[in-house]
Short mmCIF file of C-alpha atoms in Angstrom, two decimals:
data_model
loop_
_atom_site.label_atom_id
_atom_site.label_comp_id
_atom_site.label_asym_id
_atom_site.label_seq_id
_atom_site.Cartn_x
_atom_site.Cartn_y
_atom_site.Cartn_z
CA MET C 1 73.91 144.65 53.28
CA ALA C 2 75.74 147.56 51.62
CA VAL C 3 79.45 147.27 50.97
CA LEU C 4 81.46 150.16 52.38
CA VAL C 5 84.54 151.28 50.46
CA ALA C 6 87.19 153.77 51.58
CA ARG C 7 87.86 156.76 49.33
CA GLN C 8 91.15 156.62 47.45
CA GLY C 9 93.33 159.20 45.72
CA ARG C 10 94.11 162.86 46.20
CA GLU C 11 92.09 164.47 43.40
CA LEU C 12 89.58 166.06 45.79
CA GLN C 13 92.03 166.91 48.59
CA ARG C 14 92.24 170.38 50.08
CA TYR C 15 95.68 171.96 50.53
CA THR C 16 97.05 174.97 52.40
CA SER C 17 98.53 177.88 50.46
CA ALA C 18 101.97 176.44 51.33
CA GLY C 19 101.08 173.09 49.74
CA GLY C 20 100.46 170.98 52.84
CA ARG C 21 97.40 168.78 53.13
CA ILE C 22 94.49 169.83 55.31
CA VAL C 23 93.44 166.83 57.35
CA VAL C 24 90.41 166.29 59.55
CA GLY C 25 90.08 163.70 62.24
CA CYS C 26 88.09 162.76 65.27
CA ILE C 27 88.36 161.22 68.69
CA PRO C 28 85.66 158.55 68.90
CA TYR C 29 84.51 158.23 72.50
CA ARG C 30 81.89 156.77 74.81
CA VAL C 31 81.07 157.38 78.45
CA ARG C 32 80.72 154.33 80.68
CA SER C 33 77.98 154.02 83.29
CA GLY C 34 80.33 155.29 86.03
CA GLY C 35 81.07 158.42 84.00
CA GLU C 36 84.51 157.25 82.79
CA MET C 37 85.36 158.25 79.25
CA GLU C 38 86.83 155.68 76.88
CA VAL C 39 88.29 156.51 73.47
CA LEU C 40 88.60 154.34 70.41
CA VAL C 41 92.15 154.18 69.10
CA ILE C 42 93.33 152.60 65.88
CA THR C 43 96.68 151.40 64.60
CA SER C 44 98.35 153.01 61.62
CA GLN C 45 98.12 151.00 58.41
CA LYS C 46 101.62 149.71 59.18
CA GLY C 47 100.42 148.62 62.62
CA HIS C 48 102.62 150.95 64.68
CA GLY C 49 101.33 152.76 67.76
CA MET C 50 97.93 154.22 68.58
CA MET C 51 96.25 157.09 66.83
CA PHE C 52 92.82 158.50 66.08
CA PRO C 53 91.09 158.38 62.69
CA LYS C 54 92.14 161.20 60.38
CA GLY C 55 92.56 161.89 56.70
CA GLY C 56 92.33 164.45 53.95
CA TRP C 57 89.48 166.95 53.91
CA GLU C 58 87.94 166.72 50.47
CA LEU C 59 86.31 169.41 48.35
CA ASP C 60 82.85 167.81 48.32
CA GLU C 61 82.37 167.58 52.09
CA SER C 62 82.22 169.71 55.23
CA MET C 63 84.78 169.23 57.99
CA ASP C 64 82.42 167.30 60.22
CA GLU C 65 81.41 165.08 57.27
CA ALA C 66 85.12 164.36 56.71
CA ALA C 67 85.59 163.51 60.40
CA ARG C 68 82.61 161.11 60.33
CA ARG C 69 83.84 159.54 57.05
CA GLU C 70 87.30 158.91 58.49
CA ALA C 71 85.79 157.33 61.62
CA LEU C 72 83.71 155.01 59.46
CA GLU C 73 86.52 154.09 57.04
CA GLU C 74 89.36 153.67 59.53
CA ALA C 75 87.64 152.64 62.79
CA GLY C 76 84.27 151.26 61.72
CA VAL C 77 82.18 153.53 63.92
CA ARG C 78 79.38 156.02 63.39
CA GLY C 79 78.45 158.82 65.70
CA ASN C 80 77.70 162.46 66.27
CA THR C 81 80.42 165.06 65.90
CA GLU C 82 80.63 167.90 68.38
CA THR C 83 82.28 171.33 68.22
CA SER C 84 85.86 171.28 66.92
CA LEU C 85 88.65 170.76 69.43
CA GLY C 86 90.94 173.04 67.42
CA CYS C 87 93.55 173.23 64.71
CA TRP C 88 97.14 172.00 64.87
CA TYR C 89 100.11 172.24 62.54
CA TYR C 90 102.39 169.24 62.31
CA LYS C 91 105.26 168.03 60.17
CA SER C 92 104.55 165.21 57.73
CA ARG C 93 106.60 162.10 58.49
CA ARG C 94 106.75 161.23 54.82
CA TYR C 95 107.08 164.58 53.05
CA ASP C 96 108.98 167.77 53.80
CA THR C 97 105.85 169.81 54.46
CA THR C 98 103.60 170.98 57.26
CA TYR C 99 100.02 169.75 57.49
CA GLU C 100 97.07 171.52 59.06
CA GLY C 101 94.97 169.18 61.22
CA PHE C 102 91.51 169.72 62.71
CA MET C 103 90.06 167.37 65.33
CA PHE C 104 86.47 166.79 66.43
CA PRO C 105 84.98 164.72 69.24
CA LEU C 106 82.75 161.93 67.90
CA ARG C 107 80.31 160.42 70.38
CA VAL C 108 79.98 156.86 69.10
CA THR C 109 76.46 155.59 68.45
CA ASP C 110 77.19 152.51 66.33
CA GLU C 111 80.14 150.11 66.09
CA LEU C 112 80.22 148.15 62.83
CA LEU C 113 81.31 144.53 62.56
CA GLN C 114 82.85 145.18 59.14
CA TRP C 115 84.37 148.38 57.79
CA PRO C 116 86.53 149.43 54.82
CA GLU C 117 89.97 149.37 56.49
CA MET C 118 89.45 146.51 58.94
CA SER C 119 92.09 144.36 57.24
CA SER C 120 94.80 147.02 57.64
CA ARG C 121 93.91 148.57 61.04
CA LYS C 122 93.03 147.32 64.48
CA ARG C 123 90.72 149.23 66.81
CA THR C 124 90.68 149.16 70.59
CA TRP C 125 88.69 150.92 73.29
CA ALA C 126 91.14 152.49 75.71
CA THR C 127 91.13 154.63 78.81
CA VAL C 128 92.23 158.21 78.35
CA GLN C 129 95.52 157.40 80.11
CA GLN C 130 96.20 154.41 77.85
CA ALA C 131 95.59 156.58 74.78
CA MET C 132 97.83 159.34 76.14
CA ASP C 133 100.60 156.83 76.82
CA GLY C 134 100.28 155.05 73.46
CA CYS C 135 99.64 157.87 70.98
CA GLN C 136 102.82 158.99 69.23
CA HIS C 137 101.34 162.22 67.84
CA GLY C 138 101.67 165.20 70.18
CA TRP C 139 98.92 167.13 68.44
CA MET C 140 96.48 164.23 68.91
CA ARG C 141 97.36 164.02 72.61
CA GLU C 142 96.66 167.76 72.91
CA ALA C 143 93.27 167.27 71.22
CA LEU C 144 92.49 164.47 73.68
CA GLU C 145 93.43 166.73 76.60
CA ARG C 146 90.99 169.34 75.28
CA LEU C 147 88.23 166.74 74.96
CA VAL C 148 88.80 165.50 78.52
CA SER C 149 88.79 169.07 79.84
CA ARG C 150 85.58 169.88 77.94
CA HIS C 151 83.93 166.69 79.19
CA ALA C 152 84.90 167.51 82.81
CA THR C 153 83.53 171.06 82.46
CA ASN C 154 80.23 169.79 80.99
CA LYS C 155 79.95 167.17 83.74
CA LEU C 156 80.50 169.84 86.41
CA GLN C 157 77.97 172.21 84.83
CA SER C 158 75.32 169.50 84.61
CA ALA C 159 75.88 168.67 88.30
CA LEU C 160 75.13 172.27 89.30
#
């Protein structure tokens, strides 16, 4: 069995022209047999609140590779990324700068028993409403709204 290790450091990070980090994340999801969507939420490393996997976009990877890497490192899942949900600008809680964040849907295909950040994060499958109620990041809630809307549109189109 291969040992998975999370990337560390900022040497390969991408930054905006204003000096803020460019981060990429994903909303891991699955669709239950009744058609209900569930999303996989994680805790922050300090254990506060719900969020989705995200992290710095590095120079040696594409955006969707970064989204899949973050899902693997932080939530212990693999899957297929879909078209971007968009770009948001948000204020760093730690630094006096604005970050640029991109989010992708990730349809989960594999849930690992062990993953790099399992000792510092918890993961939980949640309903969309539970994730909306528990996520403290407005931009992540907006991304989830877009995913739900896209899923509903695709469901309606496939029914026609």
